[in-house]
Short mmCIF file of C-alpha atoms in Angstrom, two decimals:
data_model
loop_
_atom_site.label_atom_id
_atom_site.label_comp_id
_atom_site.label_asym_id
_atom_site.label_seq_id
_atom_site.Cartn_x
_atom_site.Cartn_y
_atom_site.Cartn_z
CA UNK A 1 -7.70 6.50 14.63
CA UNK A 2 -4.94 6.67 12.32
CA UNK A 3 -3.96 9.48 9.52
CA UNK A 4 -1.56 10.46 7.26
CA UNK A 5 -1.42 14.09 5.31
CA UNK A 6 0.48 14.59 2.31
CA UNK A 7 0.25 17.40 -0.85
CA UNK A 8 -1.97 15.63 -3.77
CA UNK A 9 -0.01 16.54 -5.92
CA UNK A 10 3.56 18.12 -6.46
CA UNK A 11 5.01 19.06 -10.45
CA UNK A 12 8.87 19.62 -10.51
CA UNK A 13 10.83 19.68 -13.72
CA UNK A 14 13.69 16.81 -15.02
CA UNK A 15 16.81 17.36 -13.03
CA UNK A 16 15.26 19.12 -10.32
CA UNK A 17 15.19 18.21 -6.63
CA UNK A 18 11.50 17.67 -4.99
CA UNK A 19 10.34 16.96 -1.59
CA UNK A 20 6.95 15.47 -0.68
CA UNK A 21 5.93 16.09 2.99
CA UNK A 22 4.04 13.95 5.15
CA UNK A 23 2.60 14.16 8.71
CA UNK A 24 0.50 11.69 10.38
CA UNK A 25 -0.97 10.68 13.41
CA UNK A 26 -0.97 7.16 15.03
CA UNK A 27 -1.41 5.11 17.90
CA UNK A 28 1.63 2.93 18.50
CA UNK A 29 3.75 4.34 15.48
CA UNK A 30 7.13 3.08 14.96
CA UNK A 31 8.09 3.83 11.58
CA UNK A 32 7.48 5.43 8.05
CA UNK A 33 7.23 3.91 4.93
CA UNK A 34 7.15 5.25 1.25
CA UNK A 35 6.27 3.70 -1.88
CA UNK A 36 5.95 4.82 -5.78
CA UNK A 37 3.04 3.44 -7.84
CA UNK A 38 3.15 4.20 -11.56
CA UNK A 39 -0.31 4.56 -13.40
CA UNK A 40 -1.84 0.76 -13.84
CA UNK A 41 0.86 -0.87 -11.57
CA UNK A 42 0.99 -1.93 -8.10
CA UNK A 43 2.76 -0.19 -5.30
CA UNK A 44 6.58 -0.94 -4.81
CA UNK A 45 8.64 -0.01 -1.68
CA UNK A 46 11.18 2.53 -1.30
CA UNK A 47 12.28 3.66 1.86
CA UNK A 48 11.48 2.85 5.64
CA UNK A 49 12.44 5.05 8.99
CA UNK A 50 12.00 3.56 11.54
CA UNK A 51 14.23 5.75 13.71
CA UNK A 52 14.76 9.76 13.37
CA UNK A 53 16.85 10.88 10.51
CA UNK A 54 17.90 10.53 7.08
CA UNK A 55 18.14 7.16 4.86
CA UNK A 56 19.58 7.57 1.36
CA UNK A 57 19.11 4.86 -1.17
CA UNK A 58 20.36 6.08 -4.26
CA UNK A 59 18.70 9.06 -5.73
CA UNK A 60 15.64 9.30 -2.91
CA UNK A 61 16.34 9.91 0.32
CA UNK A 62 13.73 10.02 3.59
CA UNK A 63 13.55 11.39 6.17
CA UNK A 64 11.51 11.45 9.88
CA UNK A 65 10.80 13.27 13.17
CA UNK A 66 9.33 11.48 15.86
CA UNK A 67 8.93 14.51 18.09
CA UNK A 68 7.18 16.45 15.03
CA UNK A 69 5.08 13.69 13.67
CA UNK A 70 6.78 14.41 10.50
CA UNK A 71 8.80 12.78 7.57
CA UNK A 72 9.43 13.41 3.90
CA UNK A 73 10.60 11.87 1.02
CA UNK A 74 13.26 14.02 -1.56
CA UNK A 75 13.81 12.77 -4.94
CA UNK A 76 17.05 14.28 -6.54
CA UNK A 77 18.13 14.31 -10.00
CA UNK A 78 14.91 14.03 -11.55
CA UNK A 79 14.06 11.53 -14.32
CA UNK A 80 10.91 11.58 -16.55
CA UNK A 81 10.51 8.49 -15.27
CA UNK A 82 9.75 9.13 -11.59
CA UNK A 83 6.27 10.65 -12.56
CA UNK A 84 4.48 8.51 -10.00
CA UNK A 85 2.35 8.80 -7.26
CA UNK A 86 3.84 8.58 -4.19
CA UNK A 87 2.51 6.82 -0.68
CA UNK A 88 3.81 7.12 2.72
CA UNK A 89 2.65 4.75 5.34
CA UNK A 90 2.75 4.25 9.07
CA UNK A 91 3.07 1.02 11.01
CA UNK A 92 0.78 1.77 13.87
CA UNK A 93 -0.18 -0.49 16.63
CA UNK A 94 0.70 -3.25 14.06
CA UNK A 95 -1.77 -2.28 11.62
CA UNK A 96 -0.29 -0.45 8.30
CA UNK A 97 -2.17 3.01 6.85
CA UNK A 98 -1.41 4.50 3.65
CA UNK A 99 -1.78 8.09 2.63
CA UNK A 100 -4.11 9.46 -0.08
CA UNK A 101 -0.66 9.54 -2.20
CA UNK A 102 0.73 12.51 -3.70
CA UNK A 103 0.84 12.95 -7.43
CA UNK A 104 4.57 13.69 -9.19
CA UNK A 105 4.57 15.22 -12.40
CA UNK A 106 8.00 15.63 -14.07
CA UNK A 107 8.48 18.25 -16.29
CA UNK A 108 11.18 18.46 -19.62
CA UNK B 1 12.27 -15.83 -7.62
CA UNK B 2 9.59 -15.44 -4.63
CA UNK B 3 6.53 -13.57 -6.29
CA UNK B 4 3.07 -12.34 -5.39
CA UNK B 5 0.54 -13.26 -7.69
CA UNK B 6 -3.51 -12.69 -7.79
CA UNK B 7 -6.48 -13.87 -9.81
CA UNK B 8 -8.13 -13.10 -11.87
CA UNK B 9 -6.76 -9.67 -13.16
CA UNK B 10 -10.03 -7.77 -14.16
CA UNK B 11 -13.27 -9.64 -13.14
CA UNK B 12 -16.91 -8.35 -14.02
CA UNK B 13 -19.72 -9.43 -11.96
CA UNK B 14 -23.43 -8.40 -10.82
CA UNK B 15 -25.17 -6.84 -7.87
CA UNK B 16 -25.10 -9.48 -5.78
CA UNK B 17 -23.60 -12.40 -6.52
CA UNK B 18 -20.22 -13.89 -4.38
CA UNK B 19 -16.87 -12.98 -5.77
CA UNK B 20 -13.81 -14.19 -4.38
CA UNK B 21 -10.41 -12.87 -5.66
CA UNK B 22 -7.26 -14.71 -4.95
CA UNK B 23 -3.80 -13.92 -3.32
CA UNK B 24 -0.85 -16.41 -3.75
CA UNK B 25 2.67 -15.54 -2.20
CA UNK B 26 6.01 -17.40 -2.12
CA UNK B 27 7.67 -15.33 0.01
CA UNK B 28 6.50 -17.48 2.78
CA UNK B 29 5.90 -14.34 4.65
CA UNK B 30 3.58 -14.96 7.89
CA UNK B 31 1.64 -11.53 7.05
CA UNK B 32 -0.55 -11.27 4.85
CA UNK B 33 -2.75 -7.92 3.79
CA UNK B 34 -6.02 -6.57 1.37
CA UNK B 35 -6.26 -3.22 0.42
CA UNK B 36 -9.18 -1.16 -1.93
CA UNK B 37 -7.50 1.42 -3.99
CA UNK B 38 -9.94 4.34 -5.14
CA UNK B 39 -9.59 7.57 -7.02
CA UNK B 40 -8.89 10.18 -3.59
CA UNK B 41 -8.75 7.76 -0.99
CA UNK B 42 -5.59 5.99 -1.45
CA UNK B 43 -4.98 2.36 -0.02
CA UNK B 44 -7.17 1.04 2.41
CA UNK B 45 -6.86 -1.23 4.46
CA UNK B 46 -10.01 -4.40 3.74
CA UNK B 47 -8.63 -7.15 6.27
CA UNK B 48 -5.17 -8.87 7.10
CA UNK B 49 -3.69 -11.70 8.47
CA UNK B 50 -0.70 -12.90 10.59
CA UNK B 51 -0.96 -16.37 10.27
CA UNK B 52 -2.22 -19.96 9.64
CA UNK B 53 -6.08 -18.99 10.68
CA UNK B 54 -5.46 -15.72 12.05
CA UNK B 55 -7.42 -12.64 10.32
CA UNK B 56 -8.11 -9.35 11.56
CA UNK B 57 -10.50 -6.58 10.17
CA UNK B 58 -9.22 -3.38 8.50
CA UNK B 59 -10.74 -0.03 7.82
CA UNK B 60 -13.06 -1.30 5.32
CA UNK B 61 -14.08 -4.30 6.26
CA UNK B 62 -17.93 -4.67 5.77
CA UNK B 63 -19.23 -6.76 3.06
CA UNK B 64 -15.92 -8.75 2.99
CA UNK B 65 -14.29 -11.99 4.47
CA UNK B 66 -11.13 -13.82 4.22
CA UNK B 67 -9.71 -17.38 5.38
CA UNK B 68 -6.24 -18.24 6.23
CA UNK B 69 -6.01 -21.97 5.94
CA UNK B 70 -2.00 -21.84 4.44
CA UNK B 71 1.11 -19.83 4.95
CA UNK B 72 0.60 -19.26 0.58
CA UNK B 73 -2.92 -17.69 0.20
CA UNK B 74 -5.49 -15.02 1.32
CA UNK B 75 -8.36 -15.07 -0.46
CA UNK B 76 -10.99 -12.06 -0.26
CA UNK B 77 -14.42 -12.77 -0.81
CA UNK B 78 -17.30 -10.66 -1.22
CA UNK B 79 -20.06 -11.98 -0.24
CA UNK B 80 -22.93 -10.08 -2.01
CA UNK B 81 -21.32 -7.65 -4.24
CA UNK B 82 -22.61 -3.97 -4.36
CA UNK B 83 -21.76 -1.53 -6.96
CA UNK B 84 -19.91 0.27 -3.95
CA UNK B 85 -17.08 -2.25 -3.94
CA UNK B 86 -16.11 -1.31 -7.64
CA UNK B 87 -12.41 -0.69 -7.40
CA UNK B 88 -8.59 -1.90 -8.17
CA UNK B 89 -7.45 -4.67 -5.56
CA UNK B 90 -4.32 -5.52 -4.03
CA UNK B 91 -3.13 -7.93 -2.26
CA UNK B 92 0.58 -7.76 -0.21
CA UNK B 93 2.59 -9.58 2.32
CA UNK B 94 5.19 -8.86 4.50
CA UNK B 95 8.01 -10.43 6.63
CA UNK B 96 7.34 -7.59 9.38
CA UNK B 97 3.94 -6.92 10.98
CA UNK B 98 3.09 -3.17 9.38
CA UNK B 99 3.77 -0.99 6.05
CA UNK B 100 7.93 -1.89 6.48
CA UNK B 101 8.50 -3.04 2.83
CA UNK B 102 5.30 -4.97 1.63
CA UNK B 103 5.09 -6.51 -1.44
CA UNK B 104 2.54 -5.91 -3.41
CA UNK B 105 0.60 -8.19 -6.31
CA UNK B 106 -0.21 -6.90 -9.43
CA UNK B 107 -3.91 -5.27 -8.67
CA UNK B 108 -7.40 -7.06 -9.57
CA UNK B 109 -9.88 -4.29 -11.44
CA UNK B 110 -13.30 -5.78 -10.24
CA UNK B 111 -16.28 -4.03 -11.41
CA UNK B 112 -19.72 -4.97 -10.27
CA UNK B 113 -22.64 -3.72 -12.91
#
C-alpha cells in the first residue's frame, strides 16, 4: 500500500518561518507534491519534487530525500493569509495519494 | 481560460436513490481523477481515468462508478447512496499521470439523509 505522514497540525506566528514534514511510503514513487486548501475551497498546487533537493517558488520552498523517504514544505515570511491546510502527495506506481493534511494556523 | 467545473455544488438526496455528480474540464488533459474529502482522512482517492474509456478503481471505490466516453467529462455515480458516502467531492485532472500539479474543481457537498 501507499502512505503518507505529516503533523495535523502546525501554529506559527505572522512573519515567522514554518516547516511541515512529510514521510511516506510507496510503491513506484517518483515525486512529491504539495498543495494548500483554504477552509470551503478546493485544493490548489504548489510545489512538485520530483528529484532530490530544494525548489523555491517564491515564499515556499520544498524539499525531498529519496534515500530517507522524506520531504518538507517551508513557508517563509508568514502572511495571515497562509492559514491553510496543507497536503503533500506522492505519485506512486501512477496512482496519486494525499496525506491527511496538516493544519496551519498563523498567528498576529 | 481552461477551467474545471462540477455540478451541482451541494446536492441532498436519500438512502438509496442514484446520484451522479458531474466533472467538466477544458484543459483537455487525458487524466482524469475523484477524490472523497472527510474530516481526518484527507483526499481519497474514489476512481480515475486516463483516457477515452479507460477507468481504474481507487482506494474507495465501492458503491461508486464512472464512464469515460469524452476527453471533457468524468462523471461519478453512486449507485445506491448510503449515509456513509456523506462528504465534500472533488473532481481534478492532470496533464501527467499522478499528484504532479492537478487541478482541482470547486468541491460538491453531497449529503445523503
Amino acid at each position: 500500500g501507499q502512505s503518507l505522514e505529516q503533523p495535523s497540525e502546525v501554529t506559527a506566528v505572522e512573519g515567522a518561518i514554518v516547516q511541515i514534514n512529510c514521510t511516506y511510503q510507496t510503491s513506484g514513487f517518483y515525486g512529491l507534491s504539495w498543495y494548500q486548501q483554504h477552509d470551503g475551497g478546493a485544493p490548489t498546487f504548489l510545489s512538485y519534487n520530483a528529484l532530490d533537493g530544494l525548489e523555491e517558488t517564491g515564499r515556499f520552498s520544498s524539499f525531498l530525500s529519496r534515500s530517507d523517504s522524506y520531504g518538507y514544505l517551508l513557508l517563509q515570511e508568514l502572511q495571515m493569509k497562509d492559514s491553510a491546510s496543507y497536503f503533500c502527495a506522492a505519485g506512486g506506481s501512477y496512482i496519486p495519494t494525499f496525506g491527511r493534511g496538516t493544519s496551519l494556523i498563523v498567528h498576529p | 481560460d481552461a477551467e474545471i467545473t462540477q455540478s451541482p455544488r451541494h446536492k441532498i438526496t436519500e438512502t438509496g436513490r442514484q446520484v451522479t455528480l458531474a466533472c467538466h474540464q477544458t484543459w483537455n488533459h487525458n487524466n482524469m481523477f475523484w477524490y472523497r474529502q472527510d474530516l481526518g482522512h484527507g483526499l481519497r482517492l474514489i476512481h480515475y481515468s486516463y483516457g477515452v474509456h479507460d477507468t481504474n478503481k481507487g482506494e474507495v471505490s465501492d458503491g461508486y462508478s464512472v464512464s469515460r466516453s469524452n476527453t471533457e467529462d468524468l462523471p461519478l455515480t453512486l449507485e445506491s447512496a448510503a449515509s456513509s458516502q456523506t462528504s465534500v467531492y472533488f473532481c481534478a485532472s492532470s496533464e501527467a499521470r499522478a499528484a504532479d500539479t492537478q487541478y482541482f474543481g470547486p468541491g460538491t457537498r453531497l449529503t445523503v439523509l
